[in-house]
Amino acid sequence: LWAEDLQIVVPSMEPMSKAVALEFWKKVPVSFTTYESEIISTRPLQDGAIVLGRLHRVREFGGRRSEDRWTFTKVYSRVSGKWQVVAY
């Protein structure tokens, strides 16, 4: 689902490429007890779409419990005929 040139921006963190994000998740064991995503709105573009949504997740990682509630923006694009996330 992630495009090769994906860029991820998360508050209080440096922007990440797809490779950096995948490496991050490999290094930190994580277990989700809650992961709920809700779409607020979508805006179609010529060969893409902008999706606004809310995320609620509860997870255990690195021996710590964390609960997040975010509002997110994802940009999807048709890459080689497939829908992929190009920005998050």
Short mmCIF file of C-alpha atoms in Angstrom, two decimals:
data_model
loop_
_atom_site.label_atom_id
_atom_site.label_comp_id
_atom_site.label_asym_id
_atom_site.label_seq_id
_atom_site.Cartn_x
_atom_site.Cartn_y
_atom_site.Cartn_z
CA LEU A 1 0.00 0.00 0.00
CA TRP A 2 2.96 2.35 0.58
CA ALA A 3 4.58 3.92 -2.49
CA GLU A 4 8.37 3.55 -2.76
CA ASP A 5 8.81 7.34 -2.41
CA LEU A 6 6.41 7.64 0.56
CA GLN A 7 7.03 10.49 3.01
CA ILE A 8 5.67 10.20 6.57
CA VAL A 9 5.48 13.18 8.91
CA VAL A 10 4.60 12.54 12.56
CA PRO A 11 4.50 15.25 15.27
CA SER A 12 7.70 15.46 17.34
CA MET A 13 9.62 13.19 14.92
CA GLU A 14 11.84 13.69 11.90
CA PRO A 15 10.14 13.02 8.53
CA MET A 16 10.57 9.39 7.44
CA SER A 17 10.89 7.62 4.13
CA LYS A 18 9.29 4.22 3.56
CA ALA A 19 12.62 2.46 4.24
CA VAL A 20 13.19 4.35 7.51
CA ALA A 21 9.61 3.68 8.71
CA LEU A 22 9.84 -0.05 7.95
CA GLU A 23 13.21 -0.29 9.73
CA PHE A 24 11.76 1.56 12.74
CA TRP A 25 8.89 -0.94 13.08
CA LYS A 26 11.29 -3.89 12.77
CA LYS A 27 13.45 -2.61 15.66
CA VAL A 28 10.67 -1.90 18.15
CA PRO A 29 8.40 -4.83 19.02
CA VAL A 30 4.87 -3.48 19.13
CA SER A 31 1.55 -5.01 20.09
CA PHE A 32 -1.70 -3.16 19.36
CA THR A 33 -4.68 -3.74 21.65
CA THR A 34 -6.77 -1.08 19.89
CA TYR A 35 -6.43 0.26 16.34
CA GLU A 36 -9.45 2.17 15.07
CA SER A 37 -9.41 4.38 12.00
CA GLU A 38 -12.28 6.56 10.83
CA ILE A 39 -12.53 8.49 7.57
CA ILE A 40 -13.78 12.04 8.02
CA SER A 41 -13.70 13.09 4.37
CA THR A 42 -12.19 12.32 1.01
CA ARG A 43 -11.31 14.68 -1.79
CA PRO A 44 -10.81 13.06 -5.18
CA LEU A 45 -8.07 14.37 -7.45
CA GLN A 46 -7.35 13.54 -11.09
CA ASP A 47 -5.12 10.54 -10.32
CA GLY A 48 -5.29 10.62 -6.55
CA ALA A 49 -7.22 11.44 -3.44
CA ILE A 50 -6.75 13.23 -0.14
CA VAL A 51 -8.19 11.41 2.86
CA LEU A 52 -8.76 13.05 6.24
CA GLY A 53 -9.41 10.82 9.19
CA ARG A 54 -9.08 10.04 12.86
CA LEU A 55 -6.98 7.33 14.45
CA HIS A 56 -7.24 5.83 17.92
CA ARG A 57 -4.69 3.25 18.94
CA VAL A 58 -3.44 1.65 22.13
CA ARG A 59 -0.14 -0.19 21.94
CA GLU A 60 2.66 -1.71 23.95
CA PHE A 61 6.20 -1.13 22.69
CA GLY A 62 9.60 -1.14 24.28
CA GLY A 63 7.99 -2.09 27.61
CA ARG A 64 5.71 0.95 27.58
CA ARG A 65 1.98 1.43 26.98
CA SER A 66 0.91 4.30 24.79
CA GLU A 67 -2.49 5.62 23.70
CA ASP A 68 -2.74 7.92 20.68
CA ARG A 69 -5.60 9.89 19.20
CA TRP A 70 -4.66 11.61 15.97
CA THR A 71 -6.25 13.41 13.09
CA PHE A 72 -4.43 12.44 9.90
CA THR A 73 -4.12 13.38 6.26
CA LYS A 74 -3.13 10.75 3.71
CA VAL A 75 -2.46 11.40 0.05
CA TYR A 76 -3.12 8.49 -2.29
CA SER A 77 -1.95 8.31 -5.88
CA ARG A 78 -2.41 5.78 -8.65
CA VAL A 79 1.10 4.36 -9.10
CA SER A 80 1.53 1.81 -11.90
CA GLY A 81 -2.23 1.23 -11.86
CA LYS A 82 -2.42 0.66 -8.09
CA TRP A 83 -3.62 2.98 -5.32
CA GLN A 84 -0.72 3.77 -2.99
CA VAL A 85 -0.10 6.15 -0.10
CA VAL A 86 2.47 8.75 -1.17
CA ALA A 87 2.25 11.03 1.88
CA TYR A 88 1.00 10.61 5.44
#
